[in-house]
Amino acid sequence: MTQTRQGTALITGASSGIGALYADRLARRGYDLLLVARNRERLNTLARDISTRTGRAVEVFPADLNDALSLASVETRLRQDASITLLVNNAGIGTHTPLLDSDVEQMTRMIALNVTAPMRLSYAAVPGFLARGAGAVINISSIVAVSPETLNGVYGGSKAFVLAFSQSLQHELADKGVRVQAVLPGATATDFWAIGGLPVENLPAHIVMRAEELVDAALLGFDRGEQVTIPSLHPVEKWNSYEAARRAMAGHLSSNTPAPRYRAAP
């Protein structure tokens, strides 16, 4: 049983997989929990288990974040509950279907859940964090944010938004006592793959990380103050070089004249 009181962590997509593991690990760290997902039965089972093992207060908040009214109810809770010190935007869906073979309505729902929901929930949470001088947001992105050719393009685009949004928000909040971390999982052993039509057993074993190891690594990155955490990337100098090149390029991206390579030959 944990004695330290860290405030309350609101976790979306908390009923299974990565979200459920964040719930377990954060309760062990002393957080009370507010668990958000569609499946009330799973939430109740998880809440009882975590509360029994850790002694933390665990509340369930059944909500479908693709439904405007449900999303608004979670936003209201974030605005009004001053005990919330951590928001984990984990809820999301994906697909392995090629872009042009995908149903456009499904892609629209994906954008609503993967992009609109974490954006709106962050907007709801951060002003309170700022007013209290402390708080944090953990946004679950994906390696496809920097490797869009890997999976479906709408999924990759949605996760690229999460990464860019997180980096921009952290830039704005850097000196205000509020932290933002983007976590970019690689292939992870959860039901994400089966739901998308490709059971994880069909993937090469050497690229699939256990979800427990993913969450533990991500939280270690959080403890170290990382803004972007990629647990499966071993040569960290690759990311450091990527980020250095991106930042170095930023000052050269606007000009009042086209680059010479785009000028017509005389």
PDB file of C-alpha atoms in Angstrom:
ATOM      1  CA  MET A   1       0.000   0.000   0.000  1.00  0.00           C
ATOM      2  CA  THR A   2       1.319   3.409  -1.017  1.00  0.00           C
ATOM      3  CA  GLN A   3       1.335   6.209   1.542  1.00  0.00           C
ATOM      4  CA  THR A   4       2.362   9.169  -0.634  1.00  0.00           C
ATOM      5  CA  ARG A   5      -0.493  11.350  -1.937  1.00  0.00           C
ATOM      6  CA  GLN A   6       0.151  12.592  -5.466  1.00  0.00           C
ATOM      7  CA  GLY A   7      -3.298  13.906  -6.322  1.00  0.00           C
ATOM      8  CA  THR A   8      -5.578  12.287  -8.864  1.00  0.00           C
ATOM      9  CA  ALA A   9      -4.622  10.954 -12.292  1.00  0.00           C
ATOM     10  CA  LEU A  10      -7.349  10.949 -14.948  1.00  0.00           C
ATOM     11  CA  ILE A  11      -6.598   8.228 -17.490  1.00  0.00           C
ATOM     12  CA  THR A  12      -8.543   7.752 -20.720  1.00  0.00           C
ATOM     13  CA  GLY A  13      -8.792   4.385 -22.422  1.00  0.00           C
ATOM     14  CA  ALA A  14      -8.185   2.930 -18.978  1.00  0.00           C
ATOM     15  CA  SER A  15     -10.131  -0.324 -19.185  1.00  0.00           C
ATOM     16  CA  SER A  16      -7.401  -2.432 -20.801  1.00  0.00           C
ATOM     17  CA  GLY A  17      -3.926  -2.495 -22.274  1.00  0.00           C
ATOM     18  CA  ILE A  18      -1.625   0.478 -21.826  1.00  0.00           C
ATOM     19  CA  GLY A  19      -4.274   2.529 -20.045  1.00  0.00           C
ATOM     20  CA  ALA A  20      -4.947  -0.153 -17.432  1.00  0.00           C
ATOM     21  CA  LEU A  21      -1.228  -0.505 -16.798  1.00  0.00           C
ATOM     22  CA  TYR A  22      -0.843   3.245 -16.330  1.00  0.00           C
ATOM     23  CA  ALA A  23      -3.641   2.988 -13.780  1.00  0.00           C
ATOM     24  CA  ASP A  24      -1.830   0.238 -11.894  1.00  0.00           C
ATOM     25  CA  ARG A  25       1.570   1.950 -11.949  1.00  0.00           C
ATOM     26  CA  LEU A  26       0.268   5.385 -11.008  1.00  0.00           C
ATOM     27  CA  ALA A  27      -1.746   3.991  -8.097  1.00  0.00           C
ATOM     28  CA  ARG A  28       1.415   2.321  -6.837  1.00  0.00           C
ATOM     29  CA  ARG A  29       3.102   5.726  -7.025  1.00  0.00           C
ATOM     30  CA  GLY A  30       0.458   7.245  -4.764  1.00  0.00           C
ATOM     31  CA  TYR A  31      -2.073   8.671  -7.200  1.00  0.00           C
ATOM     32  CA  ASP A  32      -5.785   8.316  -6.712  1.00  0.00           C
ATOM     33  CA  LEU A  33      -7.418   7.439 -10.015  1.00  0.00           C
ATOM     34  CA  LEU A  34     -10.247   8.588 -12.238  1.00  0.00           C
ATOM     35  CA  LEU A  35     -10.614   5.934 -14.930  1.00  0.00           C
ATOM     36  CA  VAL A  36     -12.333   6.827 -18.201  1.00  0.00           C
ATOM     37  CA  ALA A  37     -13.428   4.315 -20.853  1.00  0.00           C
ATOM     38  CA  ARG A  38     -16.587   3.017 -22.494  1.00  0.00           C
ATOM     39  CA  ASN A  39     -16.739  -0.373 -20.785  1.00  0.00           C
ATOM     40  CA  ARG A  40     -18.210   0.138 -17.302  1.00  0.00           C
ATOM     41  CA  GLU A  41     -17.851  -3.518 -16.314  1.00  0.00           C
ATOM     42  CA  ARG A  42     -14.144  -3.621 -17.129  1.00  0.00           C
ATOM     43  CA  LEU A  43     -13.595  -0.318 -15.346  1.00  0.00           C
ATOM     44  CA  ASN A  44     -15.346  -1.567 -12.216  1.00  0.00           C
ATOM     45  CA  THR A  45     -13.292  -4.768 -12.170  1.00  0.00           C
ATOM     46  CA  LEU A  46     -10.048  -2.854 -12.632  1.00  0.00           C
ATOM     47  CA  ALA A  47     -10.993  -0.283 -10.001  1.00  0.00           C
ATOM     48  CA  ARG A  48     -11.756  -2.940  -7.383  1.00  0.00           C
ATOM     49  CA  ASP A  49      -8.508  -4.747  -8.093  1.00  0.00           C
ATOM     50  CA  ILE A  50      -6.304  -1.648  -7.930  1.00  0.00           C
ATOM     51  CA  SER A  51      -8.015  -0.234  -4.865  1.00  0.00           C
ATOM     52  CA  THR A  52      -7.659  -3.542  -3.018  1.00  0.00           C
ATOM     53  CA  ARG A  53      -3.976  -3.880  -3.875  1.00  0.00           C
ATOM     54  CA  THR A  54      -2.868  -0.275  -3.346  1.00  0.00           C
ATOM     55  CA  GLY A  55      -5.371   1.320  -0.993  1.00  0.00           C
ATOM     56  CA  ARG A  56      -5.843   4.231  -3.383  1.00  0.00           C
ATOM     57  CA  ALA A  57      -9.227   5.785  -4.137  1.00  0.00           C
ATOM     58  CA  VAL A  58     -10.335   4.723  -7.612  1.00  0.00           C
ATOM     59  CA  GLU A  59     -13.378   6.203  -9.353  1.00  0.00           C
ATOM     60  CA  VAL A  60     -14.774   5.003 -12.659  1.00  0.00           C
ATOM     61  CA  PHE A  61     -16.123   7.422 -15.244  1.00  0.00           C
ATOM     62  CA  PRO A  62     -17.758   5.535 -18.132  1.00  0.00           C
ATOM     63  CA  ALA A  63     -17.644   7.741 -21.223  1.00  0.00           C
ATOM     64  CA  ASP A  64     -17.378   7.393 -24.987  1.00  0.00           C
ATOM     65  CA  LEU A  65     -14.973  10.129 -26.077  1.00  0.00           C
ATOM     66  CA  ASN A  66     -16.326   9.912 -29.621  1.00  0.00           C
ATOM     67  CA  ASP A  67     -19.642  11.183 -28.265  1.00  0.00           C
ATOM     68  CA  ALA A  68     -19.761  14.970 -27.885  1.00  0.00           C
ATOM     69  CA  LEU A  69     -21.819  14.930 -24.681  1.00  0.00           C
ATOM     70  CA  SER A  70     -19.637  12.291 -23.041  1.00  0.00           C
ATOM     71  CA  LEU A  71     -16.494  14.167 -24.007  1.00  0.00           C
ATOM     72  CA  ALA A  72     -17.953  17.385 -22.619  1.00  0.00           C
ATOM     73  CA  SER A  73     -18.695  15.671 -19.304  1.00  0.00           C
ATOM     74  CA  VAL A  74     -15.047  14.643 -18.946  1.00  0.00           C
ATOM     75  CA  GLU A  75     -13.945  18.168 -19.856  1.00  0.00           C
ATOM     76  CA  THR A  76     -16.210  19.557 -17.141  1.00  0.00           C
ATOM     77  CA  ARG A  77     -14.733  17.196 -14.563  1.00  0.00           C
ATOM     78  CA  LEU A  78     -11.216  18.275 -15.532  1.00  0.00           C
ATOM     79  CA  ARG A  79     -12.129  21.941 -15.157  1.00  0.00           C
ATOM     80  CA  GLN A  80     -13.891  21.535 -11.822  1.00  0.00           C
ATOM     81  CA  ASP A  81     -11.854  18.903  -9.951  1.00  0.00           C
ATOM     82  CA  ALA A  82      -8.825  20.594  -8.395  1.00  0.00           C
ATOM     83  CA  SER A  83      -7.531  17.249  -7.108  1.00  0.00           C
ATOM     84  CA  ILE A  84      -6.547  16.205 -10.651  1.00  0.00           C
ATOM     85  CA  THR A  85      -2.805  16.698 -11.096  1.00  0.00           C
ATOM     86  CA  LEU A  86      -2.134  14.383 -14.042  1.00  0.00           C
ATOM     87  CA  LEU A  87      -3.981  13.766 -17.312  1.00  0.00           C
ATOM     88  CA  VAL A  88      -3.057  10.687 -19.338  1.00  0.00           C
ATOM     89  CA  ASN A  89      -4.506  10.922 -22.851  1.00  0.00           C
ATOM     90  CA  ASN A  90      -4.309   7.266 -23.827  1.00  0.00           C
ATOM     91  CA  ALA A  91      -7.636   6.518 -25.558  1.00  0.00           C
ATOM     92  CA  GLY A  92      -7.274   5.908 -29.267  1.00  0.00           C
ATOM     93  CA  ILE A  93      -7.976   3.581 -32.163  1.00  0.00           C
ATOM     94  CA  GLY A  94      -5.942   2.479 -35.155  1.00  0.00           C
ATOM     95  CA  THR A  95      -6.108   0.356 -38.261  1.00  0.00           C
ATOM     96  CA  HIS A  96      -3.758  -1.616 -40.461  1.00  0.00           C
ATOM     97  CA  THR A  97      -5.936  -1.244 -43.560  1.00  0.00           C
ATOM     98  CA  PRO A  98      -4.273   0.707 -46.394  1.00  0.00           C
ATOM     99  CA  LEU A  99      -5.472   4.286 -46.603  1.00  0.00           C
ATOM    100  CA  LEU A 100      -7.522   4.048 -49.791  1.00  0.00           C
ATOM    101  CA  ASP A 101      -9.117   0.779 -48.665  1.00  0.00           C
ATOM    102  CA  SER A 102     -10.306   2.305 -45.390  1.00  0.00           C
ATOM    103  CA  ASP A 103     -13.831   3.450 -44.632  1.00  0.00           C
ATOM    104  CA  VAL A 104     -13.846   7.245 -44.536  1.00  0.00           C
ATOM    105  CA  GLU A 105     -16.382   7.334 -41.704  1.00  0.00           C
ATOM    106  CA  GLN A 106     -14.140   5.101 -39.608  1.00  0.00           C
ATOM    107  CA  MET A 107     -11.233   7.436 -40.388  1.00  0.00           C
ATOM    108  CA  THR A 108     -13.335  10.403 -39.279  1.00  0.00           C
ATOM    109  CA  ARG A 109     -14.086   8.660 -35.971  1.00  0.00           C
ATOM    110  CA  MET A 110     -10.392   7.924 -35.590  1.00  0.00           C
ATOM    111  CA  ILE A 111      -9.535  11.609 -35.930  1.00  0.00           C
ATOM    112  CA  ALA A 112     -12.215  12.499 -33.382  1.00  0.00           C
ATOM    113  CA  LEU A 113     -10.805  10.081 -30.799  1.00  0.00           C
ATOM    114  CA  ASN A 114      -7.081  10.360 -31.545  1.00  0.00           C
ATOM    115  CA  VAL A 115      -6.930  14.113 -32.210  1.00  0.00           C
ATOM    116  CA  THR A 116      -9.993  16.018 -31.026  1.00  0.00           C
ATOM    117  CA  ALA A 117     -10.416  14.255 -27.676  1.00  0.00           C
ATOM    118  CA  PRO A 118      -6.852  14.694 -26.342  1.00  0.00           C
ATOM    119  CA  MET A 119      -6.782  18.268 -27.601  1.00  0.00           C
ATOM    120  CA  ARG A 120     -10.037  19.188 -25.869  1.00  0.00           C
ATOM    121  CA  LEU A 121      -9.148  17.372 -22.656  1.00  0.00           C
ATOM    122  CA  SER A 122      -5.793  19.143 -22.534  1.00  0.00           C
ATOM    123  CA  TYR A 123      -7.545  22.478 -23.035  1.00  0.00           C
ATOM    124  CA  ALA A 124      -9.828  21.582 -20.124  1.00  0.00           C
ATOM    125  CA  ALA A 125      -7.063  20.458 -17.762  1.00  0.00           C
ATOM    126  CA  VAL A 126      -4.156  22.816 -18.335  1.00  0.00           C
ATOM    127  CA  PRO A 127      -5.697  26.131 -17.174  1.00  0.00           C
ATOM    128  CA  GLY A 128      -6.337  24.584 -13.756  1.00  0.00           C
ATOM    129  CA  PHE A 129      -2.812  23.191 -13.634  1.00  0.00           C
ATOM    130  CA  LEU A 130      -1.470  26.654 -14.420  1.00  0.00           C
ATOM    131  CA  ALA A 131      -3.619  28.280 -11.756  1.00  0.00           C
ATOM    132  CA  ARG A 132      -2.327  25.786  -9.186  1.00  0.00           C
ATOM    133  CA  GLY A 133       1.259  26.032 -10.423  1.00  0.00           C
ATOM    134  CA  ALA A 134       1.684  22.307 -11.040  1.00  0.00           C
ATOM    135  CA  GLY A 135       0.372  19.448 -13.131  1.00  0.00           C
ATOM    136  CA  ALA A 136       1.291  17.228 -16.041  1.00  0.00           C
ATOM    137  CA  VAL A 137      -0.110  15.802 -19.261  1.00  0.00           C
ATOM    138  CA  ILE A 138       1.048  12.496 -20.745  1.00  0.00           C
ATOM    139  CA  ASN A 139      -0.048  12.029 -24.353  1.00  0.00           C
ATOM    140  CA  ILE A 140       0.245   8.593 -25.948  1.00  0.00           C
ATOM    141  CA  SER A 141       1.395   9.051 -29.527  1.00  0.00           C
ATOM    142  CA  SER A 142       3.152   6.351 -31.602  1.00  0.00           C
ATOM    143  CA  ILE A 143       6.336   5.743 -33.548  1.00  0.00           C
ATOM    144  CA  VAL A 144       4.244   6.272 -36.688  1.00  0.00           C
ATOM    145  CA  ALA A 145       4.275   9.973 -35.772  1.00  0.00           C
ATOM    146  CA  VAL A 146       7.810  10.046 -37.193  1.00  0.00           C
ATOM    147  CA  SER A 147       7.424   7.050 -39.524  1.00  0.00           C
ATOM    148  CA  PRO A 148       4.127   7.688 -41.354  1.00  0.00           C
ATOM    149  CA  GLU A 149       4.816   5.041 -44.002  1.00  0.00           C
ATOM    150  CA  THR A 150       4.592   2.292 -41.378  1.00  0.00           C
ATOM    151  CA  LEU A 151       0.796   2.030 -41.005  1.00  0.00           C
ATOM    152  CA  ASN A 152      -2.434   3.635 -42.236  1.00  0.00           C
ATOM    153  CA  GLY A 153      -1.903   7.299 -43.150  1.00  0.00           C
ATOM    154  CA  VAL A 154      -4.821   8.690 -41.149  1.00  0.00           C
ATOM    155  CA  TYR A 155      -3.585   6.856 -38.068  1.00  0.00           C
ATOM    156  CA  GLY A 156      -0.060   8.127 -38.678  1.00  0.00           C
ATOM    157  CA  GLY A 157      -1.333  11.653 -39.212  1.00  0.00           C
ATOM    158  CA  SER A 158      -3.368  11.543 -36.010  1.00  0.00           C
ATOM    159  CA  LYS A 159      -0.356  10.453 -33.989  1.00  0.00           C
ATOM    160  CA  ALA A 160       1.847  13.069 -35.657  1.00  0.00           C
ATOM    161  CA  PHE A 161      -0.665  15.625 -34.400  1.00  0.00           C
ATOM    162  CA  VAL A 162      -0.337  14.275 -30.861  1.00  0.00           C
ATOM    163  CA  LEU A 163       3.451  14.617 -31.011  1.00  0.00           C
ATOM    164  CA  ALA A 164       3.420  18.127 -32.496  1.00  0.00           C
ATOM    165  CA  PHE A 165       0.677  19.258 -30.112  1.00  0.00           C
ATOM    166  CA  SER A 166       2.620  17.921 -27.130  1.00  0.00           C
ATOM    167  CA  GLN A 167       5.866  19.587 -28.180  1.00  0.00           C
ATOM    168  CA  SER A 168       4.171  22.913 -28.852  1.00  0.00           C
ATOM    169  CA  LEU A 169       2.266  22.797 -25.563  1.00  0.00           C
ATOM    170  CA  GLN A 170       5.431  21.945 -23.636  1.00  0.00           C
ATOM    171  CA  HIS A 171       7.180  24.880 -25.335  1.00  0.00           C
ATOM    172  CA  GLU A 172       4.438  27.219 -24.115  1.00  0.00           C
ATOM    173  CA  LEU A 173       4.380  25.806 -20.591  1.00  0.00           C
ATOM    174  CA  ALA A 174       8.089  25.186 -20.026  1.00  0.00           C
ATOM    175  CA  ASP A 175       8.559  27.860 -17.353  1.00  0.00           C
ATOM    176  CA  LYS A 176       5.111  27.621 -15.756  1.00  0.00           C
ATOM    177  CA  GLY A 177       5.383  24.478 -13.634  1.00  0.00           C
ATOM    178  CA  VAL A 178       3.326  22.271 -15.969  1.00  0.00           C
ATOM    179  CA  ARG A 179       4.897  19.375 -17.850  1.00  0.00           C
ATOM    180  CA  VAL A 180       3.925  17.622 -21.076  1.00  0.00           C
ATOM    181  CA  GLN A 181       5.324  14.271 -22.186  1.00  0.00           C
ATOM    182  CA  ALA A 182       4.643  12.521 -25.491  1.00  0.00           C
ATOM    183  CA  VAL A 183       5.133   8.749 -25.427  1.00  0.00           C
ATOM    184  CA  LEU A 184       5.768   7.019 -28.756  1.00  0.00           C
ATOM    185  CA  PRO A 185       5.208   3.254 -28.400  1.00  0.00           C
ATOM    186  CA  GLY A 186       6.389   0.883 -31.063  1.00  0.00           C
ATOM    187  CA  ALA A 187       4.621  -2.423 -31.610  1.00  0.00           C
ATOM    188  CA  THR A 188       3.226  -3.381 -28.204  1.00  0.00           C
ATOM    189  CA  ALA A 189       1.512  -6.572 -27.058  1.00  0.00           C
ATOM    190  CA  THR A 190      -2.036  -5.307 -26.518  1.00  0.00           C
ATOM    191  CA  ASP A 191      -5.405  -5.989 -28.137  1.00  0.00           C
ATOM    192  CA  PHE A 192      -4.828  -2.944 -30.400  1.00  0.00           C
ATOM    193  CA  TRP A 193      -3.591  -5.282 -33.121  1.00  0.00           C
ATOM    194  CA  ALA A 194      -6.433  -7.791 -32.934  1.00  0.00           C
ATOM    195  CA  ILE A 195      -9.027  -5.004 -32.960  1.00  0.00           C
ATOM    196  CA  GLY A 196      -7.386  -3.686 -36.112  1.00  0.00           C
ATOM    197  CA  GLY A 197      -7.551  -7.109 -37.768  1.00  0.00           C
ATOM    198  CA  LEU A 198      -3.936  -8.231 -37.277  1.00  0.00           C
ATOM    199  CA  PRO A 199      -3.354 -10.287 -34.105  1.00  0.00           C
ATOM    200  CA  VAL A 200      -0.049  -9.374 -32.493  1.00  0.00           C
ATOM    201  CA  GLU A 201       1.088 -13.000 -32.855  1.00  0.00           C
ATOM    202  CA  ASN A 202       1.493 -12.315 -36.583  1.00  0.00           C
ATOM    203  CA  LEU A 203       4.192  -9.712 -35.948  1.00  0.00           C
ATOM    204  CA  PRO A 204       7.897 -10.591 -35.641  1.00  0.00           C
ATOM    205  CA  ALA A 205       8.495 -11.287 -31.962  1.00  0.00           C
ATOM    206  CA  HIS A 206      11.676  -9.212 -31.871  1.00  0.00           C
ATOM    207  CA  ILE A 207       9.769  -5.965 -32.544  1.00  0.00           C
ATOM    208  CA  VAL A 208       6.916  -6.478 -30.050  1.00  0.00           C
ATOM    209  CA  MET A 209       7.339  -5.055 -26.536  1.00  0.00           C
ATOM    210  CA  ARG A 210       5.396  -6.246 -23.518  1.00  0.00           C
ATOM    211  CA  ALA A 211       2.938  -3.572 -22.440  1.00  0.00           C
ATOM    212  CA  GLU A 212       4.259  -3.697 -18.869  1.00  0.00           C
ATOM    213  CA  GLU A 213       7.773  -2.882 -20.060  1.00  0.00           C
ATOM    214  CA  LEU A 214       6.456  -0.104 -22.287  1.00  0.00           C
ATOM    215  CA  VAL A 215       4.623   1.664 -19.459  1.00  0.00           C
ATOM    216  CA  ASP A 216       7.452   1.213 -16.961  1.00  0.00           C
ATOM    217  CA  ALA A 217       9.939   2.656 -19.453  1.00  0.00           C
ATOM    218  CA  ALA A 218       7.623   5.553 -20.302  1.00  0.00           C
ATOM    219  CA  LEU A 219       7.242   6.441 -16.625  1.00  0.00           C
ATOM    220  CA  LEU A 220      11.003   6.310 -16.155  1.00  0.00           C
ATOM    221  CA  GLY A 221      11.264   8.781 -19.032  1.00  0.00           C
ATOM    222  CA  PHE A 222       8.657  10.922 -17.291  1.00  0.00           C
ATOM    223  CA  ASP A 223      10.692  10.831 -14.072  1.00  0.00           C
ATOM    224  CA  ARG A 224      13.736  11.982 -16.031  1.00  0.00           C
ATOM    225  CA  GLY A 225      11.862  14.954 -17.446  1.00  0.00           C
ATOM    226  CA  GLU A 226      11.821  13.735 -21.045  1.00  0.00           C
ATOM    227  CA  GLN A 227       9.506  15.637 -23.363  1.00  0.00           C
ATOM    228  CA  VAL A 228       9.448  12.773 -25.880  1.00  0.00           C
ATOM    229  CA  THR A 229       9.926   9.158 -24.813  1.00  0.00           C
ATOM    230  CA  ILE A 230      10.434   6.328 -27.315  1.00  0.00           C
ATOM    231  CA  PRO A 231      10.942   3.188 -25.219  1.00  0.00           C
ATOM    232  CA  SER A 232      11.738   0.907 -28.171  1.00  0.00           C
ATOM    233  CA  LEU A 233      14.407   3.176 -29.722  1.00  0.00           C
ATOM    234  CA  HIS A 234      17.777   1.841 -28.569  1.00  0.00           C
ATOM    235  CA  PRO A 235      20.209   4.262 -30.308  1.00  0.00           C
ATOM    236  CA  VAL A 236      18.958   7.462 -28.647  1.00  0.00           C
ATOM    237  CA  GLU A 237      21.489   9.445 -30.678  1.00  0.00           C
ATOM    238  CA  LYS A 238      19.219   8.837 -33.699  1.00  0.00           C
ATOM    239  CA  TRP A 239      16.415  10.767 -32.007  1.00  0.00           C
ATOM    240  CA  ASN A 240      18.805  13.427 -30.759  1.00  0.00           C
ATOM    241  CA  SER A 241      20.119  13.949 -34.296  1.00  0.00           C
ATOM    242  CA  TYR A 242      16.583  14.044 -35.691  1.00  0.00           C
ATOM    243  CA  GLU A 243      15.523  16.679 -33.168  1.00  0.00           C
ATOM    244  CA  ALA A 244      18.711  18.699 -33.645  1.00  0.00           C
ATOM    245  CA  ALA A 245      18.183  18.746 -37.412  1.00  0.00           C
ATOM    246  CA  ARG A 246      14.544  19.761 -37.016  1.00  0.00           C
ATOM    247  CA  ARG A 247      15.396  22.607 -34.671  1.00  0.00           C
ATOM    248  CA  ALA A 248      18.320  23.767 -36.818  1.00  0.00           C
ATOM    249  CA  MET A 249      16.073  23.854 -39.889  1.00  0.00           C
ATOM    250  CA  ALA A 250      13.383  25.915 -38.138  1.00  0.00           C
ATOM    251  CA  GLY A 251      15.166  29.230 -38.639  1.00  0.00           C
ATOM    252  CA  HIS A 252      15.503  28.643 -42.369  1.00  0.00           C
ATOM    253  CA  LEU A 253      11.937  27.645 -43.259  1.00  0.00           C
ATOM    254  CA  SER A 254      10.581  31.087 -44.226  1.00  0.00           C
ATOM    255  CA  SER A 255      11.973  33.507 -46.785  1.00  0.00           C
ATOM    256  CA  ASN A 256      10.681  36.244 -49.067  1.00  0.00           C
ATOM    257  CA  THR A 257      12.203  34.498 -52.089  1.00  0.00           C
ATOM    258  CA  PRO A 258      12.080  30.928 -53.375  1.00  0.00           C
ATOM    259  CA  ALA A 259      15.164  28.793 -52.857  1.00  0.00           C
ATOM    260  CA  PRO A 260      17.496  28.786 -55.891  1.00  0.00           C
ATOM    261  CA  ARG A 261      16.500  25.202 -56.745  1.00  0.00           C
ATOM    262  CA  TYR A 262      12.969  26.436 -57.480  1.00  0.00           C
ATOM    263  CA  ARG A 263      13.981  29.218 -59.831  1.00  0.00           C
ATOM    264  CA  ALA A 264      13.568  28.705 -63.547  1.00  0.00           C
ATOM    265  CA  ALA A 265      16.801  28.293 -65.452  1.00  0.00           C
ATOM    266  CA  PRO A 266      17.719  31.366 -67.524  1.00  0.00           C
TER     267      PRO A 266
END
